[in-house]
Coordinates of C-alpha atoms and ligand atoms in Angstrom, one line a residue:
Chain A
M1 CA 45.0 -3.9 -32.1
A2 CA 42.8 -5.9 -29.9
F3 CA 41.4 -9.2 -31.0
I4 CA 37.8 -8.3 -30.3
E5 CA 36.9 -4.7 -30.5
I6 CA 33.4 -3.4 -29.6
A7 CA 32.8 0.3 -30.1
G8 CA 29.6 2.3 -29.4
L9 CA 27.5 -0.9 -29.5
R10 CA 23.8 -0.2 -29.1
K11 CA 20.9 -2.7 -29.2
I12 CA 17.3 -1.7 -29.0
Y13 CA 14.3 -4.1 -28.7
G14 CA 11.2 -2.1 -29.7
S15 CA 11.4 1.0 -27.4
H16 CA 13.7 -0.7 -24.9
E17 CA 17.4 0.2 -25.3
V18 CA 19.1 -2.9 -23.9
L19 CA 22.7 -1.9 -24.7
K20 CA 23.4 1.8 -24.5
G21 CA 26.8 2.2 -26.2
I22 CA 29.3 -0.4 -25.1
D23 CA 33.0 -0.1 -25.7
L24 CA 35.2 -3.1 -24.9
E25 CA 38.4 -4.5 -26.2
V26 CA 39.6 -8.1 -25.6
D27 CA 43.1 -9.2 -26.5
R28 CA 44.0 -12.6 -27.8
H29 CA 44.3 -15.2 -24.9
Q30 CA 42.5 -12.8 -22.6
V31 CA 39.7 -14.0 -20.3
V32 CA 37.0 -11.4 -19.6
S33 CA 34.1 -11.8 -17.2
L34 CA 30.9 -10.0 -17.6
I35 CA 29.1 -9.5 -14.3
G36 CA 25.9 -7.6 -13.5
A37 CA 22.3 -8.1 -12.4
S38 CA 19.9 -10.2 -14.3
G39 CA 18.6 -8.2 -17.2
S40 CA 21.6 -5.9 -17.4
G41 CA 22.4 -7.1 -20.9
K42 CA 25.1 -9.7 -20.6
S43 CA 23.5 -12.3 -22.8
T44 CA 22.5 -9.7 -25.4
L45 CA 26.1 -8.4 -25.5
L46 CA 27.4 -11.9 -26.1
R47 CA 24.8 -12.6 -28.8
C48 CA 25.7 -9.3 -30.6
I49 CA 29.4 -10.3 -30.7
N50 CA 28.7 -13.4 -32.9
A51 CA 25.8 -11.7 -34.7
L52 CA 23.1 -13.9 -33.3
E53 CA 21.4 -10.5 -32.8
P54 CA 21.8 -7.7 -35.3
I55 CA 23.1 -4.5 -33.7
D56 CA 21.5 -1.0 -34.0
A57 CA 24.6 1.2 -33.8
G58 CA 28.3 0.9 -33.3
R59 CA 30.5 -1.9 -34.5
V60 CA 32.2 -5.2 -33.7
S61 CA 35.6 -6.1 -35.1
L62 CA 37.2 -9.5 -34.9
D63 CA 40.9 -9.8 -35.6
G64 CA 41.0 -6.4 -37.4
D65 CA 37.9 -7.2 -39.6
V66 CA 34.6 -5.4 -39.0
V67 CA 32.1 -8.2 -38.6
S68 CA 28.9 -6.2 -37.8
G69 CA 26.8 -4.6 -40.5
P70 CA 25.6 -5.8 -43.9
G71 CA 27.7 -7.8 -46.3
V72 CA 29.5 -9.9 -43.7
D73 CA 29.5 -13.6 -44.0
Q74 CA 28.1 -14.3 -40.6
N75 CA 28.3 -18.0 -40.9
R76 CA 32.0 -17.8 -41.4
L77 CA 32.4 -15.4 -38.5
R78 CA 30.5 -17.7 -36.2
R79 CA 32.7 -20.6 -36.9
K80 CA 35.5 -18.5 -35.5
V81 CA 33.6 -17.6 -32.3
G82 CA 32.1 -20.5 -30.4
M83 CA 29.3 -20.1 -28.0
V84 CA 28.0 -22.1 -25.0
F85 CA 24.6 -21.5 -23.5
Q86 CA 23.0 -21.5 -20.1
A87 CA 20.6 -24.3 -21.1
F88 CA 23.2 -26.4 -22.9
N89 CA 21.1 -26.4 -26.1
L90 CA 22.4 -29.8 -27.3
F91 CA 20.6 -31.3 -30.3
P92 CA 18.3 -33.9 -28.6
H93 CA 17.9 -36.1 -31.7
L94 CA 21.7 -36.6 -32.1
S95 CA 24.0 -38.7 -29.9
V96 CA 26.8 -36.9 -28.0
E97 CA 29.3 -37.8 -30.7
D98 CA 27.0 -36.6 -33.5
N99 CA 26.4 -33.4 -31.7
I100 CA 30.1 -32.8 -31.7
M101 CA 30.8 -34.1 -35.2
A102 CA 28.1 -32.2 -37.1
G103 CA 30.0 -28.9 -37.3
P104 CA 33.4 -30.2 -38.3
M105 CA 31.9 -32.6 -40.9
R106 CA 29.4 -30.4 -42.5
L107 CA 31.1 -27.0 -42.1
L108 CA 34.8 -27.7 -42.1
G109 CA 34.5 -30.6 -44.6
E110 CA 36.3 -33.1 -42.3
S111 CA 35.9 -36.8 -43.0
R112 CA 33.7 -38.8 -40.6
E113 CA 36.7 -40.6 -39.3
A114 CA 38.7 -37.5 -38.6
A115 CA 35.7 -35.8 -37.0
R116 CA 35.1 -38.9 -34.8
D117 CA 38.7 -39.2 -33.7
Q118 CA 38.7 -35.5 -32.7
A119 CA 35.3 -35.9 -30.9
R120 CA 36.6 -38.9 -29.0
A121 CA 39.8 -37.2 -28.0
L122 CA 38.0 -34.1 -26.8
L123 CA 35.4 -36.2 -24.9
D124 CA 38.3 -38.1 -23.2
R125 CA 39.7 -34.8 -22.1
V126 CA 36.5 -33.9 -20.3
Q127 CA 36.2 -37.4 -18.9
L128 CA 33.2 -38.3 -21.1
G129 CA 34.8 -40.7 -23.5
H130 CA 32.4 -43.5 -22.3
R131 CA 29.4 -41.4 -23.1
A132 CA 30.1 -40.8 -26.9
S133 CA 27.0 -42.8 -28.0
Y134 CA 24.6 -41.6 -25.4
Y135 CA 21.8 -39.1 -26.1
P136 CA 21.7 -35.8 -24.3
D137 CA 18.6 -36.7 -22.2
Q138 CA 20.6 -39.6 -20.8
L139 CA 23.2 -37.3 -19.3
S140 CA 23.3 -35.1 -16.2
G141 CA 23.3 -31.3 -16.6
G142 CA 27.0 -31.1 -15.9
Q143 CA 27.7 -33.8 -18.5
Q144 CA 25.5 -32.1 -21.0
Q145 CA 27.3 -28.8 -20.5
R146 CA 30.7 -30.4 -20.9
V147 CA 29.5 -31.9 -24.2
A148 CA 28.3 -28.4 -25.2
I149 CA 31.7 -27.0 -24.5
V150 CA 33.3 -29.8 -26.5
R151 CA 30.9 -29.2 -29.4
A152 CA 32.0 -25.5 -29.5
I153 CA 35.7 -26.2 -29.3
A154 CA 35.5 -29.0 -31.9
M155 CA 35.1 -26.2 -34.5
R156 CA 38.5 -24.9 -33.3
P157 CA 37.2 -21.4 -32.7
E158 CA 39.6 -18.5 -32.0
A159 CA 37.3 -17.2 -29.1
L160 CA 34.6 -18.6 -26.9
L161 CA 31.5 -16.9 -25.6
L162 CA 30.2 -18.5 -22.4
D163 CA 26.7 -17.4 -21.3
E164 CA 26.2 -18.3 -17.6
I165 CA 27.1 -21.8 -18.4
T166 CA 26.7 -23.0 -14.8
S167 CA 23.5 -21.2 -13.9
A168 CA 21.3 -24.1 -14.7
L169 CA 23.4 -26.7 -12.9
D170 CA 22.9 -28.2 -9.4
P171 CA 25.6 -26.9 -7.1
E172 CA 27.6 -30.2 -7.0
L173 CA 27.9 -30.2 -10.8
V174 CA 29.3 -26.7 -11.2
A175 CA 32.9 -27.6 -10.5
E176 CA 33.2 -30.2 -13.2
V177 CA 32.2 -27.6 -15.8
L178 CA 34.3 -24.8 -14.4
N179 CA 37.4 -27.0 -14.3
I180 CA 37.1 -27.3 -18.1
V181 CA 36.9 -23.5 -18.5
R182 CA 39.9 -23.2 -16.2
D183 CA 41.9 -25.6 -18.5
L184 CA 40.8 -23.7 -21.6
A185 CA 42.0 -20.4 -19.9
R186 CA 45.3 -22.0 -19.1
D187 CA 45.7 -23.2 -22.7
G188 CA 45.3 -19.6 -23.8
M189 CA 41.7 -19.6 -25.2
T190 CA 40.3 -16.2 -25.7
M191 CA 37.0 -16.1 -23.7
I192 CA 34.2 -13.8 -22.7
L193 CA 32.0 -15.2 -20.0
A194 CA 28.9 -13.9 -18.4
T195 CA 28.8 -15.4 -15.0
H196 CA 27.4 -15.2 -11.4
E197 CA 30.3 -17.3 -10.1
M198 CA 32.3 -14.4 -8.6
Q199 CA 34.9 -16.6 -7.0
F200 CA 35.6 -18.2 -10.3
A201 CA 35.6 -14.9 -12.2
R202 CA 38.1 -13.5 -9.8
E203 CA 40.4 -16.5 -10.3
V204 CA 40.4 -16.9 -14.1
S205 CA 39.8 -13.4 -15.4
D206 CA 42.3 -10.9 -16.8
M207 CA 39.5 -8.3 -16.8
V208 CA 36.1 -8.0 -15.1
V209 CA 33.4 -5.9 -16.6
F210 CA 30.4 -4.7 -14.7
L211 CA 27.2 -4.1 -16.7
E212 CA 24.4 -2.1 -15.3
Q213 CA 21.2 -1.6 -17.2
G214 CA 22.9 -1.7 -20.6
T215 CA 25.9 0.5 -19.8
L216 CA 29.4 -0.7 -19.1
L217 CA 29.7 0.9 -15.7
E218 CA 33.2 -0.2 -14.7
K219 CA 35.9 -2.5 -15.9
G220 CA 39.3 -3.5 -14.6
P221 CA 41.5 -6.3 -13.2
P222 CA 39.6 -8.6 -10.9
E223 CA 41.5 -7.4 -7.8
Q224 CA 40.3 -3.9 -8.4
I225 CA 36.7 -4.7 -9.3
F226 CA 36.2 -7.2 -6.4
G227 CA 38.5 -5.5 -3.9
N228 CA 38.1 -1.8 -4.5
P229 CA 35.3 -0.9 -7.0
T230 CA 35.0 2.8 -7.8
E231 CA 31.3 2.8 -8.6
A232 CA 28.7 2.8 -5.7
R233 CA 26.5 0.6 -7.8
T234 CA 29.2 -2.0 -8.3
R235 CA 29.8 -2.1 -4.5
Q236 CA 26.1 -2.5 -3.9
F237 CA 25.9 -5.4 -6.4
L238 CA 28.8 -7.2 -4.9
K239 CA 27.4 -6.7 -1.4
Q240 CA 24.2 -8.4 -2.5
I241 CA 26.2 -11.2 -4.0
I242 CA 28.1 -11.7 -0.7
E243 CA 24.9 -11.6 1.3
A244 CA 23.6 -14.4 -1.0
G245 CA 26.7 -16.4 0.0
R246 CA 28.1 -16.5 -3.6
L247 CA 31.4 -14.8 -2.9
Chain B
M1 CA -24.0 -44.7 14.1
A2 CA -21.4 -42.2 12.9
A3 CA -20.3 -41.5 16.4
A4 CA -16.8 -40.0 16.4
D5 CA -14.3 -42.8 16.8
P6 CA -11.9 -42.5 19.8
S7 CA -9.0 -43.7 17.7
G8 CA -9.3 -40.6 15.5
L9 CA -9.8 -42.6 12.3
S10 CA -12.2 -41.0 9.8
P11 CA -15.4 -43.1 9.1
P12 CA -15.8 -45.3 6.1
P13 CA -17.4 -43.8 3.0
P14 CA -21.2 -44.5 2.7
S15 CA -21.9 -47.6 0.6
L16 CA -25.3 -49.1 1.6
G17 CA -27.4 -46.7 -0.5
L18 CA -25.2 -47.1 -3.5
A19 CA -25.3 -50.9 -3.2
V20 CA -29.1 -50.9 -3.0
V21 CA -29.4 -48.8 -6.1
A22 CA -26.9 -51.0 -7.9
L23 CA -29.0 -54.1 -7.1
L24 CA -32.2 -52.4 -8.3
V25 CA -30.5 -51.3 -11.5
A26 CA -29.3 -54.9 -12.2
V27 CA -32.8 -56.3 -11.6
A28 CA -34.4 -53.6 -13.8
G29 CA -31.9 -54.3 -16.6
L30 CA -32.7 -58.0 -16.5
L31 CA -36.5 -57.3 -16.7
V32 CA -36.0 -54.9 -19.7
I33 CA -33.9 -57.4 -21.5
G34 CA -36.3 -60.2 -21.0
I35 CA -39.4 -58.3 -22.0
T36 CA -38.0 -56.4 -25.0
G37 CA -36.0 -59.3 -26.3
G38 CA -38.9 -61.6 -26.1
A39 CA -41.2 -59.2 -27.9
V40 CA -38.8 -58.5 -30.7
R41 CA -38.0 -62.2 -31.1
A42 CA -41.7 -63.0 -31.4
G43 CA -41.9 -60.5 -34.4
V44 CA -39.1 -62.2 -36.4
S45 CA -40.3 -64.6 -39.0
D46 CA -37.0 -65.6 -40.8
P47 CA -35.7 -68.8 -39.1
G48 CA -32.0 -67.7 -39.4
L49 CA -32.9 -64.3 -37.8
H50 CA -34.9 -66.0 -35.2
G51 CA -31.8 -68.0 -34.1
L52 CA -29.9 -64.7 -33.9
A53 CA -32.6 -63.1 -31.8
S54 CA -32.6 -66.1 -29.4
G55 CA -28.8 -66.0 -29.2
A56 CA -28.7 -62.3 -28.5
L57 CA -31.4 -62.6 -25.8
Y58 CA -29.6 -65.5 -24.0
V59 CA -26.3 -63.7 -24.1
A60 CA -27.8 -60.5 -22.8
L61 CA -29.6 -62.4 -20.0
A62 CA -26.4 -64.1 -19.0
A63 CA -24.6 -60.7 -18.8
G64 CA -27.6 -59.4 -16.9
A65 CA -27.2 -62.3 -14.4
V66 CA -23.5 -61.2 -13.9
T67 CA -24.6 -57.7 -13.0
L68 CA -27.2 -59.1 -10.7
W69 CA -24.5 -61.1 -8.9
L70 CA -22.2 -58.1 -8.7
G71 CA -25.1 -56.0 -7.2
A72 CA -25.8 -58.7 -4.6
R73 CA -22.1 -58.8 -3.7
S74 CA -22.1 -55.0 -3.4
L75 CA -25.0 -55.2 -0.9
T76 CA -23.3 -58.0 1.1
L77 CA -20.1 -56.0 1.4
A78 CA -22.0 -52.8 2.4
L79 CA -23.7 -54.8 5.2
Q80 CA -20.4 -56.2 6.2
S81 CA -19.0 -52.7 6.4
R82 CA -21.9 -51.7 8.7
A83 CA -21.2 -54.7 10.9
D84 CA -17.5 -53.8 11.1
L85 CA -18.3 -50.3 12.0
A86 CA -20.6 -51.5 14.8
R87 CA -17.6 -53.4 16.2
S88 CA -15.5 -50.2 15.8
E89 CA -13.2 -52.0 13.3
I90 CA -12.9 -48.8 11.3
L91 CA -10.1 -50.0 8.9
A92 CA -12.0 -53.2 8.0
A93 CA -15.2 -51.2 7.6
R94 CA -13.5 -48.8 5.2
A95 CA -12.1 -51.6 3.1
S96 CA -15.4 -53.4 2.8
A97 CA -17.2 -50.1 2.0
A98 CA -14.6 -49.3 -0.7
R99 CA -15.1 -52.8 -2.3
A100 CA -18.9 -52.4 -2.0
R101 CA -18.8 -49.1 -3.9
D102 CA -16.4 -50.6 -6.5
S103 CA -18.9 -53.4 -7.2
A104 CA -21.8 -51.0 -7.4
L105 CA -20.0 -48.7 -9.9
I106 CA -19.1 -51.7 -12.0
V107 CA -22.8 -52.7 -12.1
F108 CA -23.7 -49.2 -13.4
G109 CA -21.0 -49.3 -16.1
L110 CA -21.7 -52.8 -17.2
T111 CA -25.5 -52.2 -17.3
L112 CA -25.0 -49.1 -19.5
A113 CA -22.8 -51.0 -22.0
L114 CA -25.1 -54.0 -22.0
M115 CA -28.2 -51.9 -22.7
I116 CA -26.5 -50.1 -25.6
G117 CA -25.2 -53.3 -27.1
F118 CA -28.5 -55.1 -26.6
F119 CA -30.6 -52.3 -28.1
L120 CA -28.3 -52.1 -31.2
V121 CA -28.9 -55.7 -31.9
Q122 CA -32.7 -55.4 -31.2
M123 CA -32.8 -52.4 -33.7
I124 CA -31.5 -54.7 -36.4
L125 CA -34.0 -57.3 -35.5
F126 CA -36.9 -55.0 -34.9
N127 CA -39.9 -54.9 -37.2
D128 CA -39.1 -58.4 -38.6
G129 CA -35.4 -57.5 -39.3
K130 CA -36.1 -54.5 -41.7
I131 CA -32.8 -52.9 -40.9
Q132 CA -30.9 -56.2 -41.3
K133 CA -32.6 -56.8 -44.7
T134 CA -31.6 -53.3 -45.9
F135 CA -28.0 -53.1 -44.9
L136 CA -26.9 -56.5 -43.8
R137 CA -27.9 -59.1 -46.3
W138 CA -25.2 -61.7 -46.0
D139 CA -25.8 -63.2 -49.4
L140 CA -25.5 -59.8 -51.1
M141 CA -22.5 -58.9 -49.1
T142 CA -20.6 -62.1 -50.1
E143 CA -21.8 -61.7 -53.7
S144 CA -20.3 -58.2 -54.0
A145 CA -17.3 -58.6 -51.7
A146 CA -14.8 -59.9 -54.2
D147 CA -15.5 -57.1 -56.7
V148 CA -15.7 -54.4 -54.1
A149 CA -12.4 -55.6 -52.5
R150 CA -10.7 -55.5 -55.8
A151 CA -11.9 -52.0 -56.5
F152 CA -10.8 -51.1 -53.0
L153 CA -7.2 -51.6 -54.2
V154 CA -7.8 -48.5 -56.3
N155 CA -8.6 -46.6 -53.2
L156 CA -5.4 -47.9 -51.6
K157 CA -3.4 -47.0 -54.6
L158 CA -4.8 -43.5 -54.8
A159 CA -4.1 -43.0 -51.1
L160 CA -0.6 -44.3 -51.2
I161 CA 0.6 -42.2 -54.1
A162 CA -1.2 -39.1 -52.8
Q163 CA 0.3 -39.6 -49.4
V164 CA 3.8 -39.7 -50.7
L165 CA 3.2 -36.6 -52.8
V166 CA 1.4 -34.8 -49.9
M167 CA 4.4 -35.4 -47.7
I168 CA 6.8 -33.8 -50.2
V169 CA 4.6 -30.9 -51.3
G170 CA 3.4 -30.2 -47.8
L171 CA 7.0 -30.0 -46.5
F172 CA 7.9 -27.7 -49.4
L173 CA 5.0 -25.4 -48.6
A174 CA 5.8 -25.3 -44.9
V175 CA 9.4 -24.4 -45.5
A176 CA 8.3 -21.8 -48.1
R177 CA 6.0 -20.3 -45.6
L178 CA 8.9 -19.9 -43.2
T179 CA 11.4 -18.4 -45.7
P180 CA 13.1 -15.6 -43.8
G181 CA 13.9 -12.0 -44.8
R182 CA 12.5 -9.4 -47.2
A183 CA 13.5 -11.4 -50.2
G184 CA 11.4 -14.3 -48.9
A185 CA 8.3 -12.3 -48.6
P186 CA 6.8 -13.1 -52.0
V187 CA 7.5 -16.8 -51.4
R188 CA 5.9 -16.6 -48.0
M189 CA 2.8 -14.9 -49.4
L190 CA 2.4 -17.4 -52.2
A191 CA 2.6 -20.3 -49.7
I192 CA 0.1 -18.7 -47.4
A193 CA -2.3 -17.9 -50.3
Y194 CA -2.1 -21.5 -51.5
I195 CA -2.6 -23.0 -48.0
D196 CA -5.6 -20.7 -47.3
L197 CA -7.2 -21.4 -50.6
F198 CA -7.0 -25.1 -50.5
R199 CA -8.1 -25.3 -46.9
A200 CA -11.1 -23.2 -47.8
V201 CA -12.4 -25.2 -50.8
P202 CA -14.0 -28.6 -50.1
A203 CA -12.1 -31.6 -51.4
I204 CA -15.0 -32.8 -53.4
I205 CA -15.1 -29.4 -55.3
V206 CA -11.4 -29.5 -56.0
L207 CA -11.8 -33.1 -57.3
Y208 CA -14.8 -32.1 -59.5
L209 CA -13.0 -29.1 -61.0
I210 CA -9.8 -31.1 -61.6
G211 CA -11.5 -34.2 -62.9
F212 CA -13.9 -32.5 -65.3
G213 CA -11.9 -29.3 -65.9
L214 CA -8.4 -30.5 -66.8
P215 CA -9.7 -32.8 -69.7
L216 CA -11.5 -29.8 -71.1
T217 CA -8.4 -27.7 -71.2
G218 CA -6.9 -29.8 -74.0
L219 CA -3.5 -29.1 -72.5
P220 CA -0.9 -31.5 -74.0
L221 CA 0.1 -33.9 -71.3
I222 CA -2.2 -33.0 -68.5
S223 CA -5.6 -33.5 -70.2
K224 CA -4.6 -37.0 -71.2
V225 CA -3.9 -38.7 -67.9
S226 CA -6.3 -41.2 -66.4
S227 CA -9.1 -40.2 -64.0
Q228 CA -7.1 -41.9 -61.2
W229 CA -4.4 -39.4 -61.7
F230 CA -6.9 -36.5 -61.6
A231 CA -8.0 -37.9 -58.2
I232 CA -4.4 -38.1 -57.0
I233 CA -3.7 -34.5 -58.1
A234 CA -6.9 -33.2 -56.4
L235 CA -6.2 -35.1 -53.2
T236 CA -2.6 -33.9 -53.2
L237 CA -3.6 -30.3 -53.8
T238 CA -6.1 -30.3 -50.9
Y239 CA -4.2 -32.4 -48.4
S240 CA -0.8 -30.8 -48.9
A241 CA -2.3 -27.5 -47.6
Y242 CA -3.3 -29.3 -44.3
V243 CA -0.1 -31.1 -44.0
A244 CA 1.9 -27.9 -44.6
E245 CA 0.2 -26.5 -41.5
I246 CA 1.0 -29.7 -39.5
Y247 CA 4.7 -29.4 -40.5
R248 CA 4.7 -25.7 -39.6
S249 CA 3.3 -26.4 -36.2
G250 CA 6.1 -28.9 -35.6
I251 CA 8.8 -26.5 -36.8
D252 CA 7.3 -23.8 -34.6
S253 CA 7.4 -26.1 -31.6
I254 CA 11.1 -26.4 -31.7
H255 CA 12.6 -24.1 -29.1
P256 CA 14.5 -21.1 -30.5
S257 CA 17.5 -22.1 -28.5
Q258 CA 18.0 -24.9 -31.0
W259 CA 18.3 -22.3 -33.7
S260 CA 20.8 -20.3 -31.6
A261 CA 22.9 -23.4 -31.0
A262 CA 23.1 -24.3 -34.7
R263 CA 23.6 -20.8 -35.9
S264 CA 26.3 -20.2 -33.3
L265 CA 28.3 -23.1 -34.8
G266 CA 28.2 -21.5 -38.2
F267 CA 25.3 -23.3 -39.8
S268 CA 23.2 -21.2 -42.2
F269 CA 19.5 -20.9 -42.0
P270 CA 18.7 -23.7 -44.6
Q271 CA 21.4 -26.0 -43.1
T272 CA 19.9 -25.4 -39.6
M273 CA 16.5 -26.2 -40.9
R274 CA 17.6 -29.3 -42.7
F275 CA 20.0 -30.9 -40.2
F276 CA 18.5 -29.8 -36.8
I277 CA 15.0 -28.4 -37.0
L278 CA 13.2 -30.6 -39.5
P279 CA 14.5 -33.9 -38.1
Q280 CA 13.1 -32.9 -34.7
A281 CA 9.9 -31.4 -36.0
I282 CA 9.0 -34.3 -38.2
R283 CA 9.3 -36.7 -35.3
I284 CA 6.8 -34.5 -33.4
V285 CA 4.3 -34.3 -36.2
I286 CA 4.1 -38.0 -37.1
P287 CA 0.9 -38.6 -35.1
P288 CA -1.0 -35.6 -36.6
L289 CA 0.4 -36.5 -40.0
L290 CA -1.0 -40.0 -39.8
G291 CA -4.3 -38.5 -38.7
A292 CA -4.4 -36.4 -41.9
F293 CA -3.5 -39.5 -43.9
I294 CA -6.4 -41.4 -42.4
A295 CA -8.7 -38.6 -43.5
L296 CA -7.1 -38.7 -47.0
Q297 CA -7.6 -42.4 -47.3
K298 CA -11.3 -42.0 -46.5
D299 CA -11.6 -39.2 -49.0
T300 CA -10.5 -41.4 -51.8
S301 CA -14.1 -42.5 -51.8
L302 CA -15.0 -39.1 -53.2
V303 CA -13.5 -40.0 -56.5
N304 CA -16.8 -41.6 -57.5
V305 CA -18.0 -38.1 -58.5
I306 CA -15.6 -38.1 -61.4
G307 CA -16.3 -41.7 -62.3
T308 CA -13.2 -43.5 -61.1
M309 CA -14.0 -47.1 -60.4
D310 CA -13.2 -47.3 -56.7
A311 CA -14.8 -49.5 -54.1
F312 CA -17.7 -47.1 -53.4
N313 CA -18.5 -46.9 -57.1
Q314 CA -18.4 -50.6 -57.5
A315 CA -20.6 -51.1 -54.4
K316 CA -23.1 -48.5 -55.7
F317 CA -23.4 -50.6 -58.9
Y318 CA -24.4 -53.6 -56.9
A319 CA -26.6 -51.5 -54.6
S320 CA -28.7 -50.2 -57.5
A321 CA -28.9 -53.6 -59.2
N322 CA -30.3 -55.2 -56.0
F323 CA -32.1 -52.2 -54.5
N324 CA -30.1 -53.0 -51.3
L325 CA -27.3 -51.3 -49.5
S326 CA -25.4 -54.4 -48.2
S327 CA -22.7 -54.0 -50.8
V328 CA -22.0 -50.4 -49.6
L329 CA -21.7 -51.7 -46.1
V330 CA -18.9 -53.9 -47.4
V331 CA -17.1 -50.7 -48.4
A332 CA -17.7 -49.2 -44.9
I333 CA -16.3 -52.4 -43.3
L334 CA -13.2 -52.3 -45.6
F335 CA -12.5 -48.7 -44.5
V336 CA -12.9 -49.7 -40.8
I337 CA -10.5 -52.6 -41.3
I338 CA -7.7 -50.3 -42.6
T339 CA -8.4 -47.3 -40.4
I340 CA -8.8 -48.7 -37.0
P341 CA -5.3 -50.2 -36.7
Q342 CA -3.9 -46.8 -37.8
T343 CA -5.9 -44.8 -35.3
R344 CA -4.9 -47.2 -32.5
F345 CA -1.2 -46.8 -33.6
V346 CA -1.5 -43.0 -33.6
D347 CA -3.0 -43.1 -30.1
W348 CA -0.2 -45.4 -28.9
M349 CA 2.4 -43.1 -30.3
L350 CA 0.7 -40.0 -28.7
E351 CA 0.5 -41.8 -25.4
R352 CA 4.2 -42.8 -25.5
S353 CA 5.3 -39.3 -26.4
L354 CA 3.1 -37.9 -23.6
E355 CA 4.7 -40.3 -21.1
K356 CA 8.2 -39.3 -22.3
R357 CA 7.4 -35.7 -21.8
K358 CA 5.9 -36.4 -18.3
R359 CA 9.1 -38.1 -17.3
G360 CA 10.9 -35.0 -18.5
Ligands
ADP401 N1 14.5 -11.0 -27.7 C1 14.2 -10.0 -26.9 N2 13.2 -9.2 -27.1 C2 12.9 -8.2 -26.2 N3 13.6 -7.9 -25.1 C3 14.7 -8.7 -24.9 C4 15.0 -9.8 -25.7 N4 16.1 -10.4 -25.2 C5 16.4 -9.7 -24.1 N5 15.6 -8.7 -23.9 C6 15.6 -7.7 -22.8 O1 16.9 -7.2 -22.8 C7 17.3 -7.0 -21.4 C8 18.7 -7.7 -21.2 O2 18.5 -9.0 -21.3 P1 19.7 -10.0 -21.2 O3 20.8 -9.7 -22.2 O4 19.2 -11.4 -21.3 O5 20.3 -9.8 -19.7 P2 21.2 -10.7 -18.8 O6 21.8 -11.8 -19.7 O7 22.2 -9.8 -18.2 O8 20.3 -11.3 -17.7 C9 16.3 -7.6 -20.5 O9 15.5 -6.5 -20.0 C10 15.5 -8.4 -21.4 O10 14.1 -8.4 -21.0
MG402 MG1 21.5 -13.9 -19.5

């Protein structure tokens, strides 16, 4: 049984069906990349997995337990599935350290000392140990995003959802963030990432999924999707990406 | 004169006309001050007031002399600019013209302010100081000041207690109004009904109904409290409705991505509100909150309708004993003294947050 199982997932905003029946299975320690044009439903799919958006049909299971639908403790579910956003979404009124410590202290019941030790250790790992007492607006975009990743993994989640985490960064700051994701992949973190960094997706993914207007058009190992896609639409999308110089 | 310059420099801005007008305005101002001030002073009989009239007249004349000097300088600079231009020294001509225009504009601003200030003083002195004798009798002001100031402590006490209560009740209402889900609907509705109701009814009516109504109810505890507490209850009822809306606007202004971030970590709705949304929202609403508090402080003077002995009531007592409003002016001055520092502080905070946002 796969770690994350999505079956027949549909999401409708008003009269607009944004996800039209998605089936996807992700095993433990797998890294899955979601690619597709802007508006194809990548963010919505990620937000449905940790129930930030209620779904209209189908189901989502995590580790054998159905986590969609009524009667589920969504707060507990979300502790197990971390999320990192395109715009970082750090808490501006809290220092870097406090951003990271809030979850472990208030939700996992850790002592301030234990939470701080963990935050410091994680910050050191992403070369930000010297920024622990800074505020988010004193950091560069790349630094903020690294803090956001640390904030998510400080909850010791079993999976991570990364929503275009480098799209808001200046080009020279992309690498410092992707390096961390690469490390996480090597450590065996289960991850689903929506991304436009095709080179990176090709390198770290076990599976690449192409979304097109709310349908999962094609999925497979990166060599196949990038080297020899079956769908004409996938070929066209990748051609546009190459022309934009992103692959 | 405005022949195209071979160097390709654009010509200086026109300044001569402006300078001439400035000079004329300064001269006219001086004449008006001299004639009006002299006439009003001649009609003042009280020796003390006569001194004031003379003082005002001389100060105004001195200020008028300054504008005259500035006007003359403007004209000199404008002529200088013309001479520079004739020698094709365009850059120098432009600089002189700009300074000439500057001086002329300062003359206009200064003359306007001077006229307004001068005529306010003349109004007080006009008709043998009738206005001064009605509102500004120094002897009556000092006579009532001690009692009025002591009674003003009541206003401050009412304001302070009501402000604390308003902060708590308002926050409670704002959060109630934002309770999510179907189960929260009745709570939301109650909060909205309350807010609408108390924003609709004038504060003085609420005060009247509470102050005279509650004692009549004969209810055990509530009908026995002092009239000061009725005032506090009434002000809290009214102002918490306003403050609830201020809090709500602050909460609404927090970007939804902050909710996403906190919820994705596993924080519940109330936890997210408490730890991440409210701390940010409250910082944003401090200036409008202080604005509401200033209004509340002033509305403490409404309590005289239910007979609470506040500064206004005390001053009215003196006013009717002397058939003179100077004691009431003391109340006005006391409110000005406590309010102006607060409004300046709010402005300073707003400016600072605006700057912060501009810097991004
Ligand atoms: N809250 C919302 N309300 C209405 N429509 C939405 C909402 N969020 C997303 N959509 C729509 O859903 C579609 C998919 O959006 P999204 O999942 O953000 O795509 P992607 O992340 O692939 O760019 C878009 O057409 C978008 O306009
Ligand atoms: Mg997106």
